[in-house]
Tab-separated table of C-alpha atoms in Angstrom:
chain	number	residue	atom	x	y	z
A	1	UNK	CA	3.225	0.907	-11.283
A	2	UNK	CA	6.054	-1.300	-9.154
A	3	UNK	CA	8.171	-3.940	-10.490
A	4	UNK	CA	6.735	-6.507	-8.518
A	5	UNK	CA	3.160	-6.103	-9.537
A	6	UNK	CA	4.274	-5.894	-13.549
A	7	UNK	CA	4.812	-9.659	-12.436
A	8	UNK	CA	2.005	-10.052	-10.681
A	9	UNK	CA	-0.174	-8.930	-13.306
A	10	UNK	CA	1.305	-10.774	-16.113
A	11	UNK	CA	1.254	-13.762	-14.251
A	12	UNK	CA	-2.265	-13.213	-13.964
A	13	UNK	CA	-2.959	-12.902	-18.015
A	14	UNK	CA	-0.969	-16.139	-18.210
A	15	UNK	CA	-3.574	-17.739	-15.648
A	16	UNK	CA	-6.518	-16.115	-17.437
A	17	UNK	CA	-4.951	-17.845	-20.802
A	18	UNK	CA	-4.324	-21.746	-19.408
A	19	UNK	CA	-0.487	-21.176	-19.426
A	20	UNK	CA	-0.937	-22.671	-15.743
A	21	UNK	CA	-4.128	-24.474	-14.950
A	22	UNK	CA	-6.444	-24.165	-11.525
A	23	UNK	CA	-4.823	-26.844	-9.310
A	24	UNK	CA	-1.702	-26.640	-11.105
A	25	UNK	CA	1.871	-24.826	-9.991
A	26	UNK	CA	3.602	-21.527	-11.631
A	27	UNK	CA	6.696	-21.580	-11.784
A	28	UNK	CA	9.536	-21.436	-8.591
A	29	UNK	CA	10.842	-18.535	-7.302
A	30	UNK	CA	13.882	-19.156	-8.377
A	31	UNK	CA	12.620	-19.314	-11.658
A	32	UNK	CA	10.575	-16.526	-11.990
A	33	UNK	CA	13.498	-14.175	-10.865
A	34	UNK	CA	15.536	-15.492	-13.617
A	35	UNK	CA	13.050	-15.108	-16.399
A	36	UNK	CA	12.193	-11.942	-14.894
A	37	UNK	CA	15.627	-10.754	-13.947
A	38	UNK	CA	14.864	-9.037	-10.941
A	39	UNK	CA	15.095	-10.576	-6.968
A	40	UNK	CA	13.608	-13.399	-4.983
A	41	UNK	CA	12.064	-10.257	-2.517
A	42	UNK	CA	10.299	-8.727	-5.603
A	43	UNK	CA	9.063	-12.686	-7.138
A	44	UNK	CA	7.255	-12.956	-3.042
A	45	UNK	CA	5.929	-9.106	-3.788
A	46	UNK	CA	4.181	-10.313	-6.330
A	47	UNK	CA	3.263	-13.921	-5.576
A	48	UNK	CA	2.252	-11.985	-2.530
A	49	UNK	CA	-0.002	-10.304	-4.951
A	50	UNK	CA	-1.552	-12.524	-5.991
A	51	UNK	CA	-2.429	-14.768	-3.359
A	52	UNK	CA	-3.916	-11.176	-1.633
A	53	UNK	CA	-6.253	-11.663	-4.775
A	54	UNK	CA	-7.127	-15.121	-4.128
A	55	UNK	CA	-5.407	-15.819	-7.731
A	56	UNK	CA	-3.163	-19.069	-5.902
A	57	UNK	CA	-2.667	-20.262	-3.056
A	58	UNK	CA	1.215	-21.376	-1.384
A	59	UNK	CA	1.973	-23.763	1.114
A	60	UNK	CA	5.336	-24.480	2.129
A	61	UNK	CA	7.269	-27.458	0.526
A	62	UNK	CA	4.432	-27.508	-1.844
A	63	UNK	CA	4.927	-24.898	-4.250
A	64	UNK	CA	2.344	-22.064	-5.300
A	65	UNK	CA	-0.476	-23.421	-7.072
A	66	UNK	CA	-3.214	-22.085	-9.357
A	67	UNK	CA	-6.969	-21.444	-7.846
A	68	UNK	CA	-9.415	-19.463	-10.534
A	69	UNK	CA	-9.139	-18.725	-14.240
A	70	UNK	CA	-11.142	-15.308	-13.519
A	71	UNK	CA	-9.145	-12.215	-13.245
A	72	UNK	CA	-10.152	-9.892	-10.236
A	73	UNK	CA	-11.712	-7.113	-10.083
A	74	UNK	CA	-9.625	-5.376	-7.439
A	75	UNK	CA	-6.812	-2.808	-8.692
A	76	UNK	CA	-3.360	-3.751	-8.241
A	77	UNK	CA	-2.353	-1.630	-5.094
A	78	UNK	CA	1.970	-1.470	-3.397
A	79	UNK	CA	1.173	-3.321	0.308
A	80	UNK	CA	2.792	-2.003	3.338
A	81	UNK	CA	2.291	-4.227	6.315
A	82	UNK	CA	5.798	-4.871	7.331
A	83	UNK	CA	9.212	-3.838	6.797
A	84	UNK	CA	9.654	-6.799	4.060
A	85	UNK	CA	7.059	-5.022	2.163
A	86	UNK	CA	8.775	-1.243	2.754
A	87	UNK	CA	11.717	-3.379	0.922
A	88	UNK	CA	9.657	-4.279	-2.199
A	89	UNK	CA	8.571	-0.650	-2.425
A	90	UNK	CA	12.583	0.235	-1.741
A	91	UNK	CA	12.884	-2.266	-4.966
A	92	UNK	CA	10.309	-0.512	-6.832
A	93	UNK	CA	11.708	3.212	-6.877
A	94	UNK	CA	14.142	5.783	-7.106
A	95	UNK	CA	15.656	7.923	-4.516
A	96	UNK	CA	15.649	11.844	-6.428
A	97	UNK	CA	17.434	13.680	-3.334
A	98	UNK	CA	17.313	17.009	-3.473
A	99	UNK	CA	19.625	18.059	-0.513
A	100	UNK	CA	21.476	16.876	2.509
A	101	UNK	CA	21.973	19.091	5.890
A	102	UNK	CA	21.978	18.537	9.484
A	103	UNK	CA	19.347	20.255	11.524
A	104	UNK	CA	18.595	20.382	15.725
A	105	UNK	CA	15.110	19.770	16.736
A	106	UNK	CA	13.070	22.060	18.195
A	107	UNK	CA	10.712	21.472	20.416
A	108	UNK	CA	8.432	22.260	18.359
A	109	UNK	CA	9.500	19.579	16.075
A	110	UNK	CA	10.697	17.346	19.328
A	111	UNK	CA	6.860	17.368	19.754
A	112	UNK	CA	5.803	16.615	16.194
A	113	UNK	CA	8.313	13.410	16.370
A	114	UNK	CA	9.180	12.215	19.488
A	115	UNK	CA	12.504	13.147	19.854
A	116	UNK	CA	14.478	15.008	21.937
A	117	UNK	CA	14.465	19.356	22.110
A	118	UNK	CA	17.621	20.292	21.548
A	119	UNK	CA	19.162	16.745	19.884
A	120	UNK	CA	21.063	17.014	16.585
A	121	UNK	CA	19.763	15.006	13.161
A	122	UNK	CA	20.702	14.033	9.442
A	123	UNK	CA	18.631	15.296	7.046
A	124	UNK	CA	17.671	13.610	3.779
A	125	UNK	CA	15.627	15.435	1.833
A	126	UNK	CA	13.647	13.422	-1.601
A	127	UNK	CA	12.264	13.029	-3.995
A	128	UNK	CA	10.107	9.305	-4.161
A	129	UNK	CA	9.429	8.193	-7.674
A	130	UNK	CA	8.755	5.431	-9.630
A	131	UNK	CA	10.448	3.585	-12.066
A	132	UNK	CA	8.297	3.610	-14.311
A	133	UNK	CA	8.254	6.225	-17.231
A	134	UNK	CA	5.703	9.374	-16.796
A	135	UNK	CA	4.768	7.966	-13.071
A	136	UNK	CA	4.094	10.824	-11.180
A	137	UNK	CA	5.854	10.803	-8.043
A	138	UNK	CA	5.010	8.816	-5.160
A	139	UNK	CA	5.400	11.391	-2.484
A	140	UNK	CA	8.170	14.089	-1.259
A	141	UNK	CA	10.248	12.375	1.898
A	142	UNK	CA	12.411	14.098	4.725
A	143	UNK	CA	14.128	11.329	6.250
A	144	UNK	CA	16.367	11.981	9.546
A	145	UNK	CA	18.963	9.781	11.006
A	146	UNK	CA	20.389	10.652	14.377
A	147	UNK	CA	23.760	11.971	14.058
A	148	UNK	CA	25.832	9.448	15.501
A	149	UNK	CA	24.577	7.121	12.998
A	150	UNK	CA	25.245	9.776	9.947
A	151	UNK	CA	28.136	7.856	8.535
A	152	UNK	CA	26.479	4.974	7.487
A	153	UNK	CA	24.221	6.851	4.365
A	154	UNK	CA	26.832	8.075	3.045
A	155	UNK	CA	26.310	6.395	-0.023
A	156	UNK	CA	22.527	6.904	-0.176
A	157	UNK	CA	22.456	8.915	-3.854
A	158	UNK	CA	23.575	5.410	-5.237
A	159	UNK	CA	22.593	3.057	-2.005
A	160	UNK	CA	18.342	1.895	-3.022
A	161	UNK	CA	18.568	-0.001	0.313
A	162	UNK	CA	16.450	1.340	3.397
A	163	UNK	CA	18.072	3.727	5.275
A	164	UNK	CA	16.687	1.353	8.689
A	165	UNK	CA	18.856	-1.231	6.787
A	166	UNK	CA	22.301	0.433	6.253
A	167	UNK	CA	22.354	1.543	9.859
A	168	UNK	CA	21.717	-2.504	10.262
A	169	UNK	CA	24.588	-2.885	8.025
A	170	UNK	CA	26.727	0.241	9.382
A	171	UNK	CA	25.805	-0.353	12.956
A	172	UNK	CA	24.342	-3.229	14.094
A	173	UNK	CA	21.393	-1.626	15.523
A	174	UNK	CA	18.277	-3.394	14.197
A	175	UNK	CA	14.886	-1.448	13.764
A	176	UNK	CA	12.414	-3.610	16.030
A	177	UNK	CA	8.914	-1.683	15.026
A	178	UNK	CA	8.028	1.144	13.094
A	179	UNK	CA	5.084	3.539	14.189
A	180	UNK	CA	3.043	4.542	11.831
A	181	UNK	CA	1.244	7.952	11.641
A	182	UNK	CA	-1.154	9.202	8.520
A	183	UNK	CA	-3.062	12.660	8.922
A	184	UNK	CA	-5.066	14.481	5.780
A	185	UNK	CA	-2.416	17.219	4.345
A	186	UNK	CA	-2.514	19.547	1.226
A	187	UNK	CA	0.289	19.922	-0.741
A	188	UNK	CA	3.077	22.556	0.384
A	189	UNK	CA	3.793	25.625	-1.633
A	190	UNK	CA	7.511	24.509	-2.120
A	191	UNK	CA	6.958	20.798	-2.801
A	192	UNK	CA	4.249	21.437	-5.905
A	193	UNK	CA	6.303	21.455	-8.411
A	194	UNK	CA	8.432	17.759	-7.556
A	195	UNK	CA	5.452	16.317	-6.715
A	196	UNK	CA	3.951	17.598	-10.375
A	197	UNK	CA	0.869	18.454	-8.087
A	198	UNK	CA	-1.126	22.048	-7.275
A	199	UNK	CA	-0.030	23.253	-4.590
A	200	UNK	CA	-2.929	23.637	-1.464
A	201	UNK	CA	-4.753	19.998	-3.066
A	202	UNK	CA	-5.630	17.696	-0.806
A	203	UNK	CA	-2.829	15.539	0.284
A	204	UNK	CA	-1.688	12.371	3.293
A	205	UNK	CA	1.849	12.740	5.683
A	206	UNK	CA	3.069	10.244	6.636
A	207	UNK	CA	5.297	9.863	9.723
A	208	UNK	CA	7.291	6.995	10.708
A	209	UNK	CA	9.660	6.282	13.426
A	210	UNK	CA	12.194	3.813	13.943
A	211	UNK	CA	12.808	1.951	16.933
A	212	UNK	CA	15.659	-0.282	17.811
A	213	UNK	CA	15.126	-3.103	20.284
A	214	UNK	CA	15.828	-0.878	23.160
A	215	UNK	CA	12.788	1.378	21.704
A	216	UNK	CA	15.746	3.782	21.181
A	217	UNK	CA	14.426	6.602	17.940
A	218	UNK	CA	17.092	6.206	15.243
A	219	UNK	CA	14.787	7.127	12.693
A	220	UNK	CA	12.349	8.949	10.882
A	221	UNK	CA	10.586	9.697	7.790
A	222	UNK	CA	7.801	12.104	6.825
A	223	UNK	CA	6.321	11.858	3.641
A	224	UNK	CA	3.711	14.056	1.770
A	225	UNK	CA	1.667	12.027	-0.943
A	226	UNK	CA	-0.868	14.352	-3.010
A	227	UNK	CA	-4.543	12.852	-3.206
A	228	UNK	CA	-4.629	9.131	-5.856
A	229	UNK	CA	-1.183	7.826	-4.593
A	230	UNK	CA	-1.360	6.130	-1.417
A	231	UNK	CA	-4.180	4.554	-0.273
A	232	UNK	CA	-4.385	3.506	3.448
A	233	UNK	CA	-6.160	0.956	4.846
A	234	UNK	CA	-6.577	-1.531	7.909
A	235	UNK	CA	-6.563	-4.626	8.993
A	236	UNK	CA	-7.641	-5.700	12.694
A	237	UNK	CA	-7.144	-9.261	13.917
A	238	UNK	CA	-8.383	-10.180	17.290
A	239	UNK	CA	-5.874	-11.831	19.712
A	240	UNK	CA	-7.911	-15.040	21.690
A	241	UNK	CA	-10.644	-16.428	22.003
A	242	UNK	CA	-13.744	-13.548	19.913
A	243	UNK	CA	-16.217	-15.274	22.567
A	244	UNK	CA	-14.788	-14.233	26.057
A	245	UNK	CA	-14.024	-10.939	27.032
A	246	UNK	CA	-10.672	-11.044	27.034
A	247	UNK	CA	-9.770	-10.858	23.191
A	248	UNK	CA	-8.370	-7.581	21.905
A	249	UNK	CA	-8.581	-6.871	18.493
A	250	UNK	CA	-4.889	-5.346	16.693
A	251	UNK	CA	-3.043	-4.880	13.381
A	252	UNK	CA	-3.217	-3.151	10.915
A	253	UNK	CA	-1.745	-3.273	6.697
A	254	UNK	CA	-1.040	-0.031	4.725
A	255	UNK	CA	-1.440	0.659	1.088
A	256	UNK	CA	0.334	2.775	-1.208
A	257	UNK	CA	0.444	2.817	-5.130
A	258	UNK	CA	1.214	5.237	-7.446
A	259	UNK	CA	-0.925	6.547	-9.960
A	260	UNK	CA	-2.012	4.557	-12.724
């Protein structure tokens, strides 16, 4: 279970015991970060989780207020609805690097990933693993970085940041959009042992395409998640007046969780 979920669970128990009464405030982000020895980003992820569960409400300048002592029935899940949530996921997991090499995209791969045939990419293959002991791996990942930015990830074996953040720090190229597709698949034979899953068993394949402010593709990731280790939900929000013809629906979020 990711670190922020442990923090959220601990705070939920404290609320249920009455340590933090309904209507009262829980400690600030800084206080919680010091108490749990984590970053404020991790604390924010925990607070976001408590808000999703209805246990607390947050208002800028007013702190985090307890709304109920009741334990929520919903299971804990890692939410991936923004780049900030991907940062939280990166903090809660480790990369077990298996190989790094340079590949040239053939026509089939180019169609699959939406890049140019013949383009060159640095491929980093790794297992995304939980930081919790005895937890199964979350996914096998093939991450591709456009060759001109390959130098940005030279320290990836010891750097836990998102690859797009490494590129941003080295070259000033910001990921303005991340396009994600999810498709049902099976665990390939070559990844089964590393994932602790049976070859041919159900899985989800997630492809993310990272685009800069000019719409240029500079990073691609392809992840294979064995069944039960990744959950995807969507939330559609209407834009405009719901009662008029110009009301449009958009927006989505996805959720990932290691198997308990």
